Amino acid sequence: MTLHPNLEKEFKTDKLNAAHAQQLAYLIAFGPSVFQTARLMLHYGIFAMLEESKEGLTQEEVIDKTGLSNYAVKCLLEASLTTGMVLLDAQTDRYTLSKVGWFLLNDKMIEVDINFNHDVNYEGWFLLDKALETGKPAGLRHFGDWPTIYEGLSELPPKVQRSWFGFDHYYSDHSFDEALQLIFSKHNVRHLLDVGGNTGRFALRVVDYDNDVEVTICDLPQQLQMMRQQTAGQKGAERISGFGMNLLDNTQEFPSDKHYDVIWMSQFLDCFGEEEIVSILGRAARIMDDNSRVLIMETLWDRQKYVPAAMALCQTSLYFTALANGNSKMYNTDDMTRLIQTAGLQVETIHDEIGKGGHSIIVCKKGS
C-alpha cells in the first residue's frame, strides 16, 4: 500500500510511551461514555460558557447557568476533566476549556461528526459484529426493514435525516467549487450524468455554473422524488432530469439516449462493495466513447495529509458496515484503482486536496 508520506511516518512506529498508551486504551474502553460526555457538554452549553469566561467557572457557577443539578454538573465536569476536555485550577476550583474542548466546540466538522454518530450510528453500532459476520447492515433494523439505508432515507425520523444529510453535505459541499472548476476547465461538457445525485445539490451547482449544460441524475426513484422537491423553482432546474434505477441491479443499464461527456460520481462508490463497484463502473464504460470521462470524487483515506482525517474516514467505514449496506467502506487508492481497471477503465489522472474534506478526483477514460 502507498500511503501519504505523513501517514507512512505516523503509522510505521509506535511513538507512545507506556503511560500514554495505557491512557488511550482506557479512553477507548470508555469510549461510549466519553463521547456522550462531550456531546452533553456541548448540548448544555457548558463548553461555550467556559470559553466565554476569562477566569473560568466554578462548579456552582455552572449549576447556576445551566439549571442542572449539583450531581449532574459534577459528573459531567469530572468526566470531562479526566479525559482532557476541561482543565481545573485546584487552588480556585475554577474550570476552563482545554484545547480538546476548544476543538469540540469550534470545529464545524467535529460538530457534524458528533451529530451523525449520535443520531444515525450510535445504536446501530451495537450490532457491528453481526454486520461484519453477515455482510448485512444489522444495525439498520431499529430504523426500519430496508436492505440498505438508502431505500429508507426519505422515511428516517426528521432528526436522523438532518444529521445524515448534514454529514453527507458538509463533506461534499466544500469541494464543489474546486470540482466545478476542474470539470469545466479540462472537459467540454454539454451533458453530465450525475450518478447517485441524491437531492440534486451538485446538479444545481452545475447548471448554475454553465448556462448550456444539461444534467441527468441517476438514482433510486424515491431519491429522485426528493430531488425534484429540492430543485423545484431553482435556477436551471429545467435543465435537470432524472433517470430512476436501482444501481444494485446489474441488469439495469445507464441511460444511453445521449452522449454524456462526463459521468460524475461524488462520494458515491464508497456506498458499494467491490463487486458492485465493478458492475457500476462497467455499465458506465458501456455508454462511453473515447471522448467521455468518468470523474470519481472520493475521500481516499491513504491520500490524507493528516492522521485525524485518515482516522475519521476509516471509522466511517464502520457506519457503512453496520447501517448503510454491510459491505462498503472508505477505500484506499490501490483498491479503487484495481476496481476501475477490472471494470474496463483506465485511471488518467488523480487530483488531490479538493476542498476542505480531503477529496481526490480520479479521472478515468475508457480502457483500450
Tab-separated table of C-alpha atoms in Angstrom:
chain	number	residue	atom	x	y	z
A	1	MET	CA	0.000	0.000	0.000
A	2	THR	CA	1.217	3.501	-0.861
A	3	LEU	CA	0.450	5.993	1.909
A	4	HIS	CA	0.770	9.757	2.036
A	5	PRO	CA	4.276	10.411	3.476
A	6	ASN	CA	2.767	11.948	6.631
A	7	LEU	CA	0.697	8.819	7.257
A	8	GLU	CA	3.552	6.448	6.456
A	9	LYS	CA	5.742	8.199	9.016
A	10	GLU	CA	2.996	8.136	11.650
A	11	PHE	CA	1.814	4.562	11.165
A	12	LYS	CA	5.191	2.823	10.899
A	13	THR	CA	6.330	3.025	14.518
A	14	ASP	CA	4.691	3.120	17.950
A	15	LYS	CA	5.542	6.559	19.366
A	16	LEU	CA	3.573	6.429	22.615
A	17	ASN	CA	5.225	5.681	25.908
A	18	ALA	CA	3.573	3.110	28.164
A	19	ALA	CA	1.652	5.658	30.253
A	20	HIS	CA	0.175	7.428	27.236
A	21	ALA	CA	-0.643	4.127	25.556
A	22	GLN	CA	-2.486	2.952	28.675
A	23	GLN	CA	-4.368	6.260	28.888
A	24	LEU	CA	-5.502	5.924	25.273
A	25	ALA	CA	-6.516	2.321	25.894
A	26	TYR	CA	-8.751	3.444	28.771
A	27	LEU	CA	-10.250	6.189	26.610
A	28	ILE	CA	-11.129	3.518	24.078
A	29	ALA	CA	-12.564	1.205	26.725
A	30	PHE	CA	-14.818	4.002	27.986
A	31	GLY	CA	-15.356	5.454	24.522
A	32	PRO	CA	-19.179	5.477	24.638
A	33	SER	CA	-19.321	7.436	27.897
A	34	VAL	CA	-16.543	9.815	26.795
A	35	PHE	CA	-18.459	10.504	23.579
A	36	GLN	CA	-21.718	11.151	25.402
A	37	THR	CA	-19.990	13.399	27.932
A	38	ALA	CA	-18.597	15.556	25.125
A	39	ARG	CA	-21.968	15.652	23.370
A	40	LEU	CA	-23.777	16.730	26.522
A	41	MET	CA	-21.182	19.348	27.437
A	42	LEU	CA	-21.979	20.837	24.033
A	43	HIS	CA	-25.728	20.297	24.363
A	44	TYR	CA	-25.958	22.056	27.729
A	45	GLY	CA	-23.667	24.850	26.550
A	46	ILE	CA	-21.020	24.215	29.221
A	47	PHE	CA	-18.090	24.317	26.783
A	48	ALA	CA	-19.385	27.631	25.428
A	49	MET	CA	-19.762	29.045	28.958
A	50	LEU	CA	-16.194	28.106	29.790
A	51	GLU	CA	-14.881	29.669	26.599
A	52	GLU	CA	-16.724	32.933	27.315
A	53	SER	CA	-15.421	33.152	30.881
A	54	LYS	CA	-11.902	34.603	31.081
A	55	GLU	CA	-11.298	33.347	34.623
A	56	GLY	CA	-13.150	30.069	34.275
A	57	LEU	CA	-16.176	28.890	36.213
A	58	THR	CA	-16.683	27.062	39.481
A	59	GLN	CA	-18.971	24.090	39.678
A	60	GLU	CA	-21.570	26.258	41.462
A	61	GLU	CA	-21.470	28.847	38.665
A	62	VAL	CA	-22.036	26.143	36.067
A	63	ILE	CA	-25.018	24.903	38.079
A	64	ASP	CA	-26.494	28.416	38.154
A	65	LYS	CA	-26.006	28.936	34.421
A	66	THR	CA	-27.329	25.543	33.278
A	67	GLY	CA	-30.069	24.844	35.816
A	68	LEU	CA	-28.757	21.293	36.135
A	69	SER	CA	-28.423	19.580	39.487
A	70	ASN	CA	-25.231	19.551	41.516
A	71	TYR	CA	-24.938	15.834	40.806
A	72	ALA	CA	-25.322	16.223	37.016
A	73	VAL	CA	-22.800	19.056	36.739
A	74	LYS	CA	-20.272	17.295	38.953
A	75	CYS	CA	-20.480	14.119	36.871
A	76	LEU	CA	-20.051	15.985	33.589
A	77	LEU	CA	-17.208	18.218	34.776
A	78	GLU	CA	-15.233	15.409	36.372
A	79	ALA	CA	-15.679	13.135	33.366
A	80	SER	CA	-14.565	15.993	31.096
A	81	LEU	CA	-11.594	16.838	33.311
A	82	THR	CA	-10.188	13.321	33.424
A	83	THR	CA	-10.486	12.926	29.644
A	84	GLY	CA	-8.751	16.200	28.836
A	85	MET	CA	-11.731	18.254	27.668
A	86	VAL	CA	-11.522	20.827	30.502
A	87	LEU	CA	-8.845	21.987	32.943
A	88	LEU	CA	-9.079	22.678	36.689
A	89	ASP	CA	-7.203	25.127	38.882
A	90	ALA	CA	-7.294	23.263	42.202
A	91	GLN	CA	-6.461	26.449	44.117
A	92	THR	CA	-9.527	28.341	42.915
A	93	ASP	CA	-11.751	25.387	41.922
A	94	ARG	CA	-12.305	27.048	38.544
A	95	TYR	CA	-12.743	25.051	35.351
A	96	THR	CA	-11.506	26.308	31.982
A	97	LEU	CA	-11.667	24.964	28.444
A	98	SER	CA	-8.762	22.841	27.205
A	99	LYS	CA	-7.523	22.678	23.601
A	100	VAL	CA	-9.521	19.476	23.136
A	101	GLY	CA	-12.644	21.192	24.429
A	102	TRP	CA	-11.988	24.137	22.118
A	103	PHE	CA	-11.929	21.897	19.058
A	104	LEU	CA	-15.075	20.096	20.187
A	105	LEU	CA	-16.789	23.466	20.478
A	106	ASN	CA	-15.449	25.289	17.429
A	107	ASP	CA	-14.613	22.758	14.720
A	108	LYS	CA	-17.692	22.527	12.465
A	109	MET	CA	-16.577	19.188	11.067
A	110	ILE	CA	-16.459	17.704	14.575
A	111	GLU	CA	-19.967	19.039	15.267
A	112	VAL	CA	-21.240	17.349	12.101
A	113	ASP	CA	-19.480	14.101	13.051
A	114	ILE	CA	-20.912	14.102	16.581
A	115	ASN	CA	-24.489	14.609	15.349
A	116	PHE	CA	-24.047	11.919	12.690
A	117	ASN	CA	-22.590	9.394	15.095
A	118	HIS	CA	-25.162	10.016	17.824
A	119	ASP	CA	-28.333	10.262	15.735
A	120	VAL	CA	-27.515	7.801	12.952
A	121	ASN	CA	-24.865	5.339	14.134
A	122	TYR	CA	-24.788	5.026	17.907
A	123	GLU	CA	-27.444	2.356	18.455
A	124	GLY	CA	-26.662	0.537	15.224
A	125	TRP	CA	-23.014	0.018	16.099
A	126	PHE	CA	-24.110	-2.254	18.931
A	127	LEU	CA	-24.675	-4.845	16.194
A	128	LEU	CA	-21.413	-4.202	14.332
A	129	ASP	CA	-20.271	-7.774	14.966
A	130	LYS	CA	-23.395	-9.180	13.294
A	131	ALA	CA	-22.891	-6.852	10.331
A	132	LEU	CA	-19.255	-7.902	9.921
A	133	GLU	CA	-20.158	-11.589	10.171
A	134	THR	CA	-23.086	-11.465	7.736
A	135	GLY	CA	-22.208	-8.654	5.336
A	136	LYS	CA	-25.630	-7.141	6.063
A	137	PRO	CA	-26.397	-3.819	7.825
A	138	ALA	CA	-27.650	-5.443	11.032
A	139	GLY	CA	-27.694	-2.121	12.891
A	140	LEU	CA	-30.205	-0.605	10.474
A	141	ARG	CA	-33.154	-2.616	11.770
A	142	HIS	CA	-34.049	-0.217	14.603
A	143	PHE	CA	-34.836	2.392	11.918
A	144	GLY	CA	-36.722	0.152	9.511
A	145	ASP	CA	-36.793	-3.023	7.470
A	146	TRP	CA	-34.815	-1.941	4.406
A	147	PRO	CA	-31.951	-3.796	2.701
A	148	THR	CA	-29.836	-0.608	2.810
A	149	ILE	CA	-30.208	2.801	4.430
A	150	TYR	CA	-30.621	4.476	1.044
A	151	GLU	CA	-34.056	2.998	0.413
A	152	GLY	CA	-35.150	4.339	3.794
A	153	LEU	CA	-33.648	7.844	3.741
A	154	SER	CA	-36.963	9.514	2.975
A	155	GLU	CA	-38.596	7.656	5.873
A	156	LEU	CA	-35.991	8.214	8.586
A	157	PRO	CA	-37.043	10.374	11.563
A	158	PRO	CA	-36.518	14.088	10.799
A	159	LYS	CA	-33.659	14.498	13.282
A	160	VAL	CA	-31.866	11.465	11.874
A	161	GLN	CA	-32.383	12.762	8.334
A	162	ARG	CA	-30.925	16.147	9.284
A	163	SER	CA	-27.819	14.558	10.786
A	164	TRP	CA	-27.370	12.153	7.859
A	165	PHE	CA	-27.689	14.837	5.211
A	166	GLY	CA	-25.693	17.272	7.343
A	167	PHE	CA	-22.798	14.800	7.343
A	168	ASP	CA	-23.143	13.952	3.665
A	169	HIS	CA	-23.480	17.548	2.504
A	170	TYR	CA	-20.752	19.016	4.692
A	171	TYR	CA	-18.086	16.758	3.265
A	172	SER	CA	-19.196	17.289	-0.338
A	173	ASP	CA	-20.302	20.935	-0.417
A	174	HIS	CA	-16.869	22.284	0.472
A	175	SER	CA	-15.437	20.503	-2.576
A	176	PHE	CA	-17.934	21.655	-5.177
A	177	ASP	CA	-16.237	24.922	-6.197
A	178	GLU	CA	-12.905	23.288	-6.986
A	179	ALA	CA	-14.606	20.283	-8.573
A	180	LEU	CA	-16.609	22.502	-10.942
A	181	GLN	CA	-13.503	24.420	-11.972
A	182	LEU	CA	-11.714	21.175	-12.741
A	183	ILE	CA	-14.656	19.705	-14.669
A	184	PHE	CA	-15.262	22.680	-16.913
A	185	SER	CA	-11.650	23.767	-17.393
A	186	LYS	CA	-10.488	20.382	-18.623
A	187	HIS	CA	-13.594	18.937	-20.298
A	188	ASN	CA	-16.064	20.141	-22.925
A	189	VAL	CA	-19.274	19.378	-21.060
A	190	ARG	CA	-22.718	19.688	-22.595
A	191	HIS	CA	-24.305	16.660	-20.949
A	192	LEU	CA	-23.331	15.424	-17.479
A	193	LEU	CA	-24.623	12.231	-15.893
A	194	ASP	CA	-24.674	12.570	-12.091
A	195	VAL	CA	-24.740	9.005	-10.777
A	196	GLY	CA	-26.111	8.880	-7.243
A	197	GLY	CA	-27.049	12.559	-7.416
A	198	ASN	CA	-29.149	12.359	-4.262
A	199	THR	CA	-31.122	15.572	-3.623
A	200	GLY	CA	-29.649	17.432	-6.599
A	201	ARG	CA	-27.329	19.804	-4.738
A	202	PHE	CA	-24.438	19.243	-7.113
A	203	ALA	CA	-26.689	19.281	-10.182
A	204	LEU	CA	-27.959	22.731	-9.185
A	205	ARG	CA	-24.407	23.951	-8.879
A	206	VAL	CA	-23.569	22.539	-12.329
A	207	VAL	CA	-26.465	24.233	-14.145
A	208	ASP	CA	-25.699	27.479	-12.317
A	209	TYR	CA	-22.035	27.280	-13.336
A	210	ASP	CA	-22.774	26.803	-17.046
A	211	ASN	CA	-25.948	28.045	-18.724
A	212	ASP	CA	-25.854	25.448	-21.507
A	213	VAL	CA	-25.083	22.232	-19.674
A	214	GLU	CA	-27.775	19.630	-19.025
A	215	VAL	CA	-27.658	17.204	-16.106
A	216	THR	CA	-29.282	13.804	-15.752
A	217	ILE	CA	-29.397	12.428	-12.216
A	218	CYS	CA	-29.326	8.663	-11.971
A	219	ASP	CA	-30.627	7.369	-8.641
A	220	LEU	CA	-33.354	5.410	-6.883
A	221	PRO	CA	-36.893	6.560	-7.746
A	222	GLN	CA	-37.546	7.665	-4.149
A	223	GLN	CA	-34.355	9.726	-4.205
A	224	LEU	CA	-35.423	11.359	-7.454
A	225	GLN	CA	-38.701	12.332	-5.815
A	226	MET	CA	-36.760	14.113	-3.068
A	227	MET	CA	-34.524	15.678	-5.721
A	228	ARG	CA	-37.481	17.126	-7.603
A	229	GLN	CA	-38.851	18.633	-4.411
A	230	GLN	CA	-35.480	20.194	-3.556
A	231	THR	CA	-34.789	21.585	-7.041
A	232	ALA	CA	-38.297	22.831	-7.885
A	233	GLY	CA	-38.249	26.526	-8.746
A	234	GLN	CA	-34.455	26.776	-8.526
A	235	LYS	CA	-32.376	28.430	-11.225
A	236	GLY	CA	-31.618	25.969	-14.024
A	237	ALA	CA	-33.888	23.252	-12.657
A	238	GLU	CA	-35.469	22.861	-16.097
A	239	ARG	CA	-32.103	21.511	-17.296
A	240	ILE	CA	-32.053	18.782	-14.624
A	241	SER	CA	-33.769	15.489	-15.349
A	242	GLY	CA	-33.953	12.177	-13.525
A	243	PHE	CA	-33.348	8.588	-14.572
A	244	GLY	CA	-34.640	6.129	-11.988
A	245	MET	CA	-32.804	2.875	-11.456
A	246	ASN	CA	-31.597	0.543	-8.751
A	247	LEU	CA	-27.841	0.553	-9.197
A	248	LEU	CA	-27.580	-2.707	-7.259
A	249	ASP	CA	-29.483	-4.448	-10.079
A	250	ASN	CA	-26.754	-5.185	-12.598
A	251	THR	CA	-29.344	-5.816	-15.322
A	252	GLN	CA	-30.334	-2.136	-15.295
A	253	GLU	CA	-28.192	-0.144	-17.725
A	254	PHE	CA	-27.260	3.530	-17.590
A	255	PRO	CA	-29.181	5.878	-19.914
A	256	SER	CA	-27.807	5.942	-23.450
A	257	ASP	CA	-30.237	8.403	-25.024
A	258	LYS	CA	-27.461	10.983	-25.480
A	259	HIS	CA	-23.708	11.311	-25.323
A	260	TYR	CA	-22.565	12.043	-21.779
A	261	ASP	CA	-19.309	13.975	-21.788
A	262	VAL	CA	-18.780	13.493	-18.059
A	263	ILE	CA	-20.134	10.746	-15.828
A	264	TRP	CA	-19.842	12.163	-12.305
A	265	MET	CA	-19.725	10.043	-9.145
A	266	SER	CA	-19.271	12.070	-5.959
A	267	GLN	CA	-18.982	10.332	-2.589
A	268	PHE	CA	-20.834	7.519	-4.289
A	269	LEU	CA	-18.712	4.433	-4.870
A	270	ASP	CA	-17.893	4.202	-1.158
A	271	CYS	CA	-21.556	3.237	-0.776
A	272	PHE	CA	-20.962	-0.098	-2.528
A	273	GLY	CA	-18.997	-3.294	-2.150
A	274	GLU	CA	-16.212	-4.210	-4.549
A	275	GLU	CA	-18.265	-6.398	-6.923
A	276	GLU	CA	-20.962	-3.737	-7.048
A	277	ILE	CA	-18.407	-1.027	-7.879
A	278	VAL	CA	-17.070	-3.092	-10.768
A	279	SER	CA	-20.627	-3.590	-12.034
A	280	ILE	CA	-21.461	0.131	-11.815
A	281	LEU	CA	-18.236	1.245	-13.493
A	282	GLY	CA	-18.609	-1.465	-16.143
A	283	ARG	CA	-22.062	-0.164	-17.034
A	284	ALA	CA	-20.631	3.344	-17.223
A	285	ALA	CA	-17.917	2.102	-19.586
A	286	ARG	CA	-20.570	0.655	-21.907
A	287	ILE	CA	-22.042	4.088	-22.659
A	288	MET	CA	-18.656	5.823	-23.078
A	289	ASP	CA	-16.566	6.637	-26.110
A	290	ASP	CA	-13.026	7.966	-26.379
A	291	ASN	CA	-14.194	11.490	-25.517
A	292	SER	CA	-16.131	10.512	-22.397
A	293	ARG	CA	-14.666	10.631	-18.914
A	294	VAL	CA	-15.751	9.206	-15.579
A	295	LEU	CA	-14.850	11.528	-12.708
A	296	ILE	CA	-14.867	9.880	-9.289
A	297	MET	CA	-14.652	12.173	-6.259
A	298	GLU	CA	-13.827	10.257	-3.097
A	299	THR	CA	-12.080	10.770	0.226
A	300	LEU	CA	-9.389	8.122	-0.196
A	301	TRP	CA	-8.057	7.568	3.297
A	302	ASP	CA	-4.488	6.739	2.259
A	303	ARG	CA	-4.104	10.103	0.463
A	304	GLN	CA	-4.923	12.225	3.520
A	305	LYS	CA	-2.222	14.583	4.781
A	306	TYR	CA	-3.192	14.304	8.438
A	307	VAL	CA	-3.800	11.353	10.736
A	308	PRO	CA	-7.132	12.642	12.181
A	309	ALA	CA	-8.591	12.734	8.656
A	310	ALA	CA	-7.445	9.192	7.868
A	311	MET	CA	-8.760	8.001	11.245
A	312	ALA	CA	-12.174	9.615	10.732
A	313	LEU	CA	-12.529	8.051	7.291
A	314	CYS	CA	-11.614	4.565	8.475
A	315	GLN	CA	-14.078	4.870	11.360
A	316	THR	CA	-16.741	5.980	8.878
A	317	SER	CA	-16.252	2.650	7.121
A	318	LEU	CA	-17.941	1.057	10.127
A	319	TYR	CA	-21.072	3.175	9.518
A	320	PHE	CA	-21.264	1.569	6.072
A	321	THR	CA	-20.819	-1.841	7.668
A	322	ALA	CA	-23.375	-1.586	10.458
A	323	LEU	CA	-26.025	0.708	8.984
A	324	ALA	CA	-25.621	1.626	5.323
A	325	ASN	CA	-25.334	-1.662	3.474
A	326	GLY	CA	-22.973	-4.084	5.243
A	327	ASN	CA	-20.321	-4.369	2.537
A	328	SER	CA	-18.850	-0.983	1.598
A	329	LYS	CA	-16.192	1.276	3.069
A	330	MET	CA	-13.899	4.247	2.555
A	331	TYR	CA	-11.451	2.844	0.038
A	332	ASN	CA	-7.734	3.390	-0.477
A	333	THR	CA	-6.153	4.269	-3.824
A	334	ASP	CA	-4.794	0.801	-4.589
A	335	ASP	CA	-8.173	-0.849	-4.121
A	336	MET	CA	-10.070	1.781	-6.096
A	337	THR	CA	-7.569	1.653	-8.976
A	338	ARG	CA	-7.840	-2.130	-9.120
A	339	LEU	CA	-11.638	-1.957	-9.319
A	340	ILE	CA	-11.520	0.740	-12.004
A	341	GLN	CA	-9.224	-1.389	-14.146
A	342	THR	CA	-11.308	-4.519	-13.608
A	343	ALA	CA	-14.330	-2.605	-14.915
A	344	GLY	CA	-12.567	-1.804	-18.196
A	345	LEU	CA	-11.486	1.759	-17.417
A	346	GLN	CA	-8.078	3.389	-17.037
A	347	VAL	CA	-7.006	5.990	-14.492
A	348	GLU	CA	-5.912	9.041	-16.456
A	349	THR	CA	-5.100	11.468	-13.625
A	350	ILE	CA	-5.763	11.934	-9.900
A	351	HIS	CA	-6.277	15.408	-8.439
A	352	ASP	CA	-5.786	15.657	-4.672
A	353	GLU	CA	-6.666	18.146	-1.930
A	354	ILE	CA	-10.032	19.107	-3.402
A	355	GLY	CA	-11.936	21.242	-0.886
A	356	LYS	CA	-11.737	21.061	2.900
A	357	GLY	CA	-12.677	17.404	3.244
A	358	GLY	CA	-9.556	15.848	1.711
A	359	HIS	CA	-11.235	14.744	-1.504
A	360	SER	CA	-9.495	13.390	-4.562
A	361	ILE	CA	-10.926	13.325	-8.083
A	362	ILE	CA	-9.956	10.306	-10.176
A	363	VAL	CA	-10.342	10.943	-13.901
A	364	CYS	CA	-10.970	7.753	-15.866
A	365	LYS	CA	-11.087	7.067	-19.579
A	366	LYS	CA	-12.352	4.029	-21.412
A	367	GLY	CA	-9.834	1.225	-21.483
A	368	SER	CA	-8.172	0.121	-24.669
